[in-house]
Coordinates of C-alpha atoms in Angstrom, one line a residue:
M1 CA -41.6 7.0 110.8
E2 CA -39.6 4.5 112.9
K3 CA -43.0 2.8 113.6
S4 CA -44.2 3.0 110.0
F5 CA -44.0 -0.6 108.8
S6 CA -46.5 -2.9 107.0
E7 CA -45.9 -6.6 106.9
S8 CA -48.7 -7.0 104.4
Y9 CA -47.3 -4.3 102.0
K10 CA -43.8 -6.0 102.3
A11 CA -45.4 -9.3 101.4
A12 CA -46.7 -7.7 98.2
G13 CA -43.2 -6.6 97.3
V14 CA -43.0 -3.0 98.7
D15 CA -40.6 -2.5 101.7
I16 CA -41.4 0.9 103.2
T17 CA -38.3 0.7 105.5
A18 CA -36.1 0.3 102.4
G19 CA -37.4 3.6 101.2
Y20 CA -36.5 5.3 104.4
K21 CA -33.0 3.9 104.3
A22 CA -32.6 5.1 100.7
V23 CA -33.6 8.6 101.7
E24 CA -31.0 8.6 104.6
L25 CA -28.3 7.3 102.3
M26 CA -29.0 9.9 99.6
K27 CA -29.0 12.9 101.9
Q28 CA -25.2 13.2 101.9
H29 CA -25.3 13.5 98.1
I30 CA -28.1 16.0 98.1
A31 CA -26.3 18.2 100.6
R32 CA -23.6 18.9 97.9
T33 CA -26.2 20.6 95.7
V34 CA -27.6 23.1 98.2
T35 CA -27.6 26.6 96.8
A36 CA -28.7 30.0 98.2
G37 CA -32.3 29.5 97.0
A38 CA -32.9 26.0 98.4
A39 CA -35.4 26.4 101.1
S40 CA -36.6 22.8 102.0
D41 CA -35.3 19.6 103.3
I42 CA -35.7 16.3 101.5
G43 CA -38.7 14.3 102.8
G44 CA -41.5 16.9 102.7
F45 CA -44.4 17.0 100.3
G46 CA -43.0 19.7 98.0
G47 CA -39.6 21.2 97.1
L48 CA -39.3 24.9 97.9
F49 CA -37.0 27.4 96.2
E50 CA -36.6 31.1 96.9
M51 CA -35.6 32.9 93.8
D52 CA -33.1 35.8 93.9
L53 CA -34.3 38.1 91.2
T54 CA -31.6 40.7 91.6
G55 CA -30.8 42.2 88.2
I56 CA -33.7 40.5 86.5
N57 CA -36.4 43.0 85.5
K58 CA -38.9 40.6 83.8
P59 CA -38.3 37.1 85.1
V60 CA -39.4 34.2 82.8
L61 CA -39.4 30.7 84.1
V62 CA -38.0 28.0 81.7
S63 CA -38.6 24.3 82.4
G64 CA -37.3 21.1 81.0
T65 CA -38.0 17.4 81.6
D66 CA -36.4 14.3 80.2
G67 CA -35.2 10.8 81.1
V68 CA -32.1 8.7 80.3
G69 CA -33.8 6.4 77.8
T70 CA -32.5 2.9 77.0
K71 CA -29.0 4.0 78.0
L72 CA -30.2 2.6 81.3
K73 CA -29.8 -0.9 79.8
M74 CA -26.1 -0.2 79.7
A75 CA -26.0 0.6 83.4
F76 CA -27.8 -2.6 84.2
L77 CA -25.4 -4.7 82.1
M78 CA -22.3 -2.9 83.5
D79 CA -23.8 -2.9 87.0
Q80 CA -22.8 0.8 87.3
H81 CA -25.4 3.2 88.5
D82 CA -23.6 6.3 89.7
T83 CA -23.3 8.2 86.3
V84 CA -26.8 7.9 84.7
G85 CA -28.0 10.6 87.1
I86 CA -25.6 13.0 85.4
D87 CA -27.2 12.1 82.1
C88 CA -30.7 12.8 83.5
V89 CA -29.7 16.3 84.8
A90 CA -27.8 17.1 81.6
M91 CA -30.8 16.3 79.3
C92 CA -32.9 18.8 81.2
V93 CA -30.5 21.7 82.0
N94 CA -28.8 21.6 78.5
D95 CA -32.2 22.2 77.0
I96 CA -32.9 25.1 79.4
I97 CA -29.6 26.8 78.6
C98 CA -30.7 27.0 74.9
C99 CA -33.2 29.7 75.9
G100 CA -30.5 31.7 77.7
A101 CA -31.8 30.7 81.1
K102 CA -30.0 29.7 84.3
P103 CA -31.1 26.4 85.9
L104 CA -32.3 26.9 89.4
F105 CA -33.4 23.6 90.8
F106 CA -34.0 19.9 89.8
L107 CA -36.3 17.1 90.9
D108 CA -35.8 13.4 90.0
Y109 CA -38.1 10.4 89.7
I110 CA -36.8 6.9 90.2
A111 CA -39.1 3.9 89.6
V112 CA -37.6 0.6 90.7
G113 CA -38.7 -3.1 90.6
K114 CA -37.2 -3.6 94.1
N115 CA -35.8 -0.9 96.3
Y116 CA -32.2 -1.6 97.0
P117 CA -31.2 1.5 99.1
E118 CA -27.5 1.4 98.2
K119 CA -28.4 1.3 94.5
V120 CA -30.9 4.1 94.7
A121 CA -28.3 6.2 96.6
D122 CA -25.8 5.5 93.8
I123 CA -28.3 6.8 91.2
V124 CA -28.9 9.9 93.3
S125 CA -25.2 10.5 93.7
G126 CA -25.0 10.9 89.9
V127 CA -28.0 13.2 90.0
A128 CA -26.3 15.3 92.6
E129 CA -23.1 15.5 90.6
G130 CA -25.1 16.7 87.6
C131 CA -26.7 19.4 89.8
V132 CA -23.3 20.5 91.1
Q133 CA -22.0 20.7 87.5
S134 CA -24.9 22.8 86.4
G135 CA -25.2 24.9 89.6
C136 CA -28.7 23.9 90.5
A137 CA -30.2 22.6 93.7
L138 CA -31.7 19.1 94.1
I139 CA -34.7 20.1 96.1
G140 CA -36.9 17.0 95.9
G141 CA -37.8 13.8 94.1
E142 CA -39.6 10.5 94.3
T143 CA -38.6 6.9 94.6
A144 CA -41.4 4.5 93.6
E145 CA -41.1 0.8 94.3
M146 CA -43.2 -1.0 91.6
P147 CA -42.9 -4.8 91.9
G148 CA -44.4 -6.6 89.0
F149 CA -44.1 -3.6 86.8
Y150 CA -40.3 -3.4 86.6
P151 CA -37.9 -6.4 86.9
E152 CA -36.3 -6.5 90.4
D153 CA -32.9 -5.4 89.1
E154 CA -34.1 -2.6 86.8
Y155 CA -35.4 0.9 87.1
D156 CA -36.4 4.0 85.2
L157 CA -35.0 7.5 85.8
A158 CA -36.5 10.9 84.8
G159 CA -36.1 14.4 85.9
F160 CA -37.5 17.9 85.8
S161 CA -35.7 21.3 86.1
V162 CA -36.7 24.9 86.2
G163 CA -34.5 27.9 85.3
V164 CA -35.0 31.7 85.0
V165 CA -34.1 34.3 82.4
D166 CA -34.8 38.0 82.0
K167 CA -37.5 38.3 79.2
D168 CA -35.3 40.8 77.4
K169 CA -32.4 38.3 77.4
V170 CA -34.3 35.3 76.0
L171 CA -32.3 34.2 72.9
N172 CA -33.8 35.7 69.7
N173 CA -32.9 33.9 66.5
K174 CA -34.5 36.7 64.5
T175 CA -31.2 38.4 64.6
I176 CA -29.5 35.6 62.6
T177 CA -28.1 36.6 59.3
E178 CA -26.1 35.2 56.4
G179 CA -22.4 34.8 57.4
D180 CA -23.0 34.2 61.1
V181 CA -20.6 31.6 62.6
I182 CA -21.6 28.2 64.0
I183 CA -19.4 27.1 66.9
A184 CA -19.3 23.5 68.1
L185 CA -19.0 22.4 71.7
P186 CA -17.6 18.9 71.8
S187 CA -19.6 16.1 73.3
S188 CA -18.2 13.5 75.7
G189 CA -19.6 10.6 73.6
V190 CA -23.0 9.3 72.6
H191 CA -24.6 11.2 75.5
S192 CA -28.1 9.8 76.1
N193 CA -29.6 9.4 72.6
G194 CA -29.7 6.8 69.9
F195 CA -29.2 3.9 72.3
S196 CA -31.9 1.7 70.8
L197 CA -29.7 1.7 67.6
V198 CA -26.4 1.5 69.5
R199 CA -27.6 -1.6 71.5
K200 CA -28.7 -3.3 68.3
V201 CA -25.3 -2.5 66.6
F202 CA -23.2 -4.0 69.4
D203 CA -25.7 -6.7 70.4
V204 CA -25.0 -5.6 74.0
E205 CA -27.1 -8.3 75.7
N206 CA -25.0 -11.0 74.2
A207 CA -21.6 -9.5 73.4
D208 CA -18.6 -9.0 75.7
I209 CA -19.1 -5.2 76.2
K210 CA -16.4 -5.1 78.9
A211 CA -13.6 -6.2 76.7
P212 CA -11.0 -3.5 75.8
R213 CA -11.2 -2.2 72.2
A214 CA -8.2 -0.7 70.3
E215 CA -10.6 1.5 68.4
L216 CA -11.7 3.1 71.6
G217 CA -8.2 3.7 73.0
G218 CA -8.3 0.6 75.1
K219 CA -11.6 1.3 76.7
S220 CA -14.5 -1.2 76.4
V221 CA -17.7 -0.5 74.5
G222 CA -19.7 -0.6 77.8
E223 CA -17.4 1.9 79.5
T224 CA -17.4 4.2 76.5
L225 CA -21.2 4.1 76.1
L226 CA -21.7 4.9 79.8
T227 CA -19.7 8.1 79.6
P228 CA -22.1 10.7 81.0
T229 CA -23.6 13.5 79.0
R230 CA -21.5 16.7 79.1
I231 CA -23.2 19.6 80.9
Y232 CA -22.7 23.0 79.2
V233 CA -24.5 25.3 81.6
K234 CA -21.5 27.1 83.3
P235 CA -19.5 27.8 80.1
M236 CA -22.7 29.0 78.3
L237 CA -23.7 31.3 81.2
A238 CA -20.2 32.8 81.0
L239 CA -20.6 33.3 77.3
F240 CA -24.0 35.0 77.6
D241 CA -22.4 37.5 80.0
E242 CA -20.0 38.8 77.4
V243 CA -21.2 38.0 73.9
T244 CA -24.5 38.4 72.1
V245 CA -25.5 34.8 71.3
K246 CA -28.1 34.4 68.6
A247 CA -29.0 30.8 68.9
V248 CA -28.1 27.6 70.7
S249 CA -29.0 24.0 69.8
H250 CA -28.6 21.0 72.1
I251 CA -27.7 18.1 69.8
T252 CA -29.8 15.2 71.1
G253 CA -31.9 12.5 69.3
G254 CA -32.3 13.4 65.7
G255 CA -28.7 14.6 65.5
F256 CA -27.7 17.6 63.3
Y257 CA -30.7 17.4 61.0
E258 CA -33.4 17.6 63.6
N259 CA -31.9 19.8 66.3
I260 CA -29.9 22.6 64.6
P261 CA -32.9 23.7 62.5
R262 CA -34.9 24.3 65.8
S263 CA -32.9 27.4 66.5
I264 CA -32.6 28.8 62.9
P265 CA -35.3 30.9 61.3
K266 CA -37.0 30.0 58.0
G267 CA -35.1 31.0 55.0
F268 CA -31.7 30.3 56.5
G269 CA -29.7 27.1 56.8
A270 CA -26.7 25.8 58.7
K271 CA -23.8 25.0 56.4
I272 CA -21.6 22.5 58.2
E273 CA -18.1 21.7 57.0
R274 CA -17.9 17.9 57.4
S275 CA -14.1 18.0 57.6
A276 CA -14.3 20.4 60.5
V277 CA -16.5 18.2 62.7
K278 CA -14.3 16.3 65.2
V279 CA -16.1 13.0 65.1
L280 CA -15.3 10.8 68.1
P281 CA -14.0 7.2 67.6
I282 CA -17.2 5.6 69.1
F283 CA -19.2 7.0 66.2
D284 CA -16.8 5.6 63.6
L285 CA -17.1 2.3 65.3
I286 CA -20.9 2.4 65.3
A287 CA -21.0 3.3 61.6
K288 CA -18.6 0.5 60.8
E289 CA -20.1 -2.3 62.8
G290 CA -23.6 -1.3 62.0
N291 CA -23.0 -0.5 58.3
I292 CA -24.8 2.8 58.8
P293 CA -24.7 5.5 56.1
E294 CA -23.1 8.8 57.1
R295 CA -26.4 10.7 56.7
D296 CA -28.1 8.4 59.1
M297 CA -25.3 8.9 61.6
F298 CA -25.7 12.6 61.5
N299 CA -29.5 12.2 61.7
T300 CA -29.3 10.0 64.8
F301 CA -26.3 11.0 66.9
N302 CA -24.4 14.1 68.0
M303 CA -21.3 12.8 66.2
G304 CA -19.0 14.5 68.7
V305 CA -20.9 17.8 68.9
G306 CA -23.1 18.2 72.0
M307 CA -24.1 21.8 71.4
S308 CA -24.0 24.3 68.6
V309 CA -23.8 28.1 69.1
V310 CA -24.5 30.9 66.6
V311 CA -22.7 34.2 66.9
S312 CA -21.8 37.0 64.5
K313 CA -18.6 36.7 62.6
E314 CA -17.2 39.7 64.6
D315 CA -17.9 37.9 67.9
A316 CA -16.5 34.5 66.9
D317 CA -13.0 34.9 68.3
K318 CA -14.1 36.3 71.6
A319 CA -16.7 33.5 71.9
L320 CA -14.1 30.9 71.3
E321 CA -11.8 32.5 73.9
I322 CA -14.5 32.6 76.6
L323 CA -15.6 29.0 76.0
R324 CA -12.1 27.7 76.0
A325 CA -11.3 29.6 79.2
N326 CA -14.3 27.8 80.7
G327 CA -13.1 24.3 79.8
E328 CA -14.7 23.8 76.4
D329 CA -12.5 22.8 73.4
A330 CA -14.8 24.8 71.1
Y331 CA -14.2 25.3 67.4
I332 CA -15.9 26.7 64.3
M333 CA -17.8 24.1 62.3
G334 CA -19.8 26.1 59.8
E335 CA -21.8 29.2 59.0
I336 CA -25.3 30.4 58.4
I337 CA -26.4 30.6 54.7
K338 CA -29.5 31.6 52.9
S339 CA -31.1 28.3 52.0
D340 CA -34.3 26.3 51.8
E341 CA -32.4 23.4 53.3
S342 CA -32.1 23.8 57.1
V343 CA -28.9 21.8 57.3
V344 CA -26.3 21.3 54.6
I345 CA -23.3 19.1 55.4
C346 CA -20.6 19.4 52.8

């Protein structure tokens, strides 16, 4: 590849050699993610993974794909690119875990207006960190230089992950019954959803988003909004090992009203105690500055709850103990009721 160079292609805006340099710079980050199943080096035409199916009688593959959305605009404005990769991984693996599956591997796709190798390596460093946090291997990806399609200093980022679960252990919400407990796993912030509204509220392109804000404990709006999405894989896998989990919801775009019902069968609803929900300061600030009604807030953002978990009342204490032992400040925020309304916040 040392001789692979096209002056004509470079004149059109695509520098092949920059792509090679980016691959070399990212290899050190990718090496952190290698797991027992990773069976290929970066640079081939496909990512290989050898599955260890020990203890899995009926393996079912579970896949997830997502991007970071307009949160990337915050990265551009802050000129900070080493955390959005965590968001990208989180949005995929947090979905996979909702089925009871263990993420195995991840691939990313980065499209840039101009390939700045150091910037691409920064992005991949975040992807690698997300993979480390979720225990999956980064086995491949693609960096596409697309001049004229994206501005030179901007990019898009998306990813794809695959996990595995024993068919007999796929979460089954048919066991949900009245009186089951709903546990909240705190979010780290806005995560990666609702940023079109967030950007409008704070007028991020024109405001001083780097100025410290007392409401945010001295942090700036920009710094707070760039806080990466929390990854719940390892705590949830530990919980699955010891407790019968009936349902899990990843609270993303659409907030409580859209995501929690996705894991609850018809005829039942989630009764959420509003006073129990530990709303983060950033959401109070968004509501205040945007003059946004509380229902719209709960229908757009995670409000401080990144994931909800349904267990029987008898298993609640044990579930909380396991989650807390694995780094989650989990708490009870509600219960399952018989209801035609899928979510009731009171």
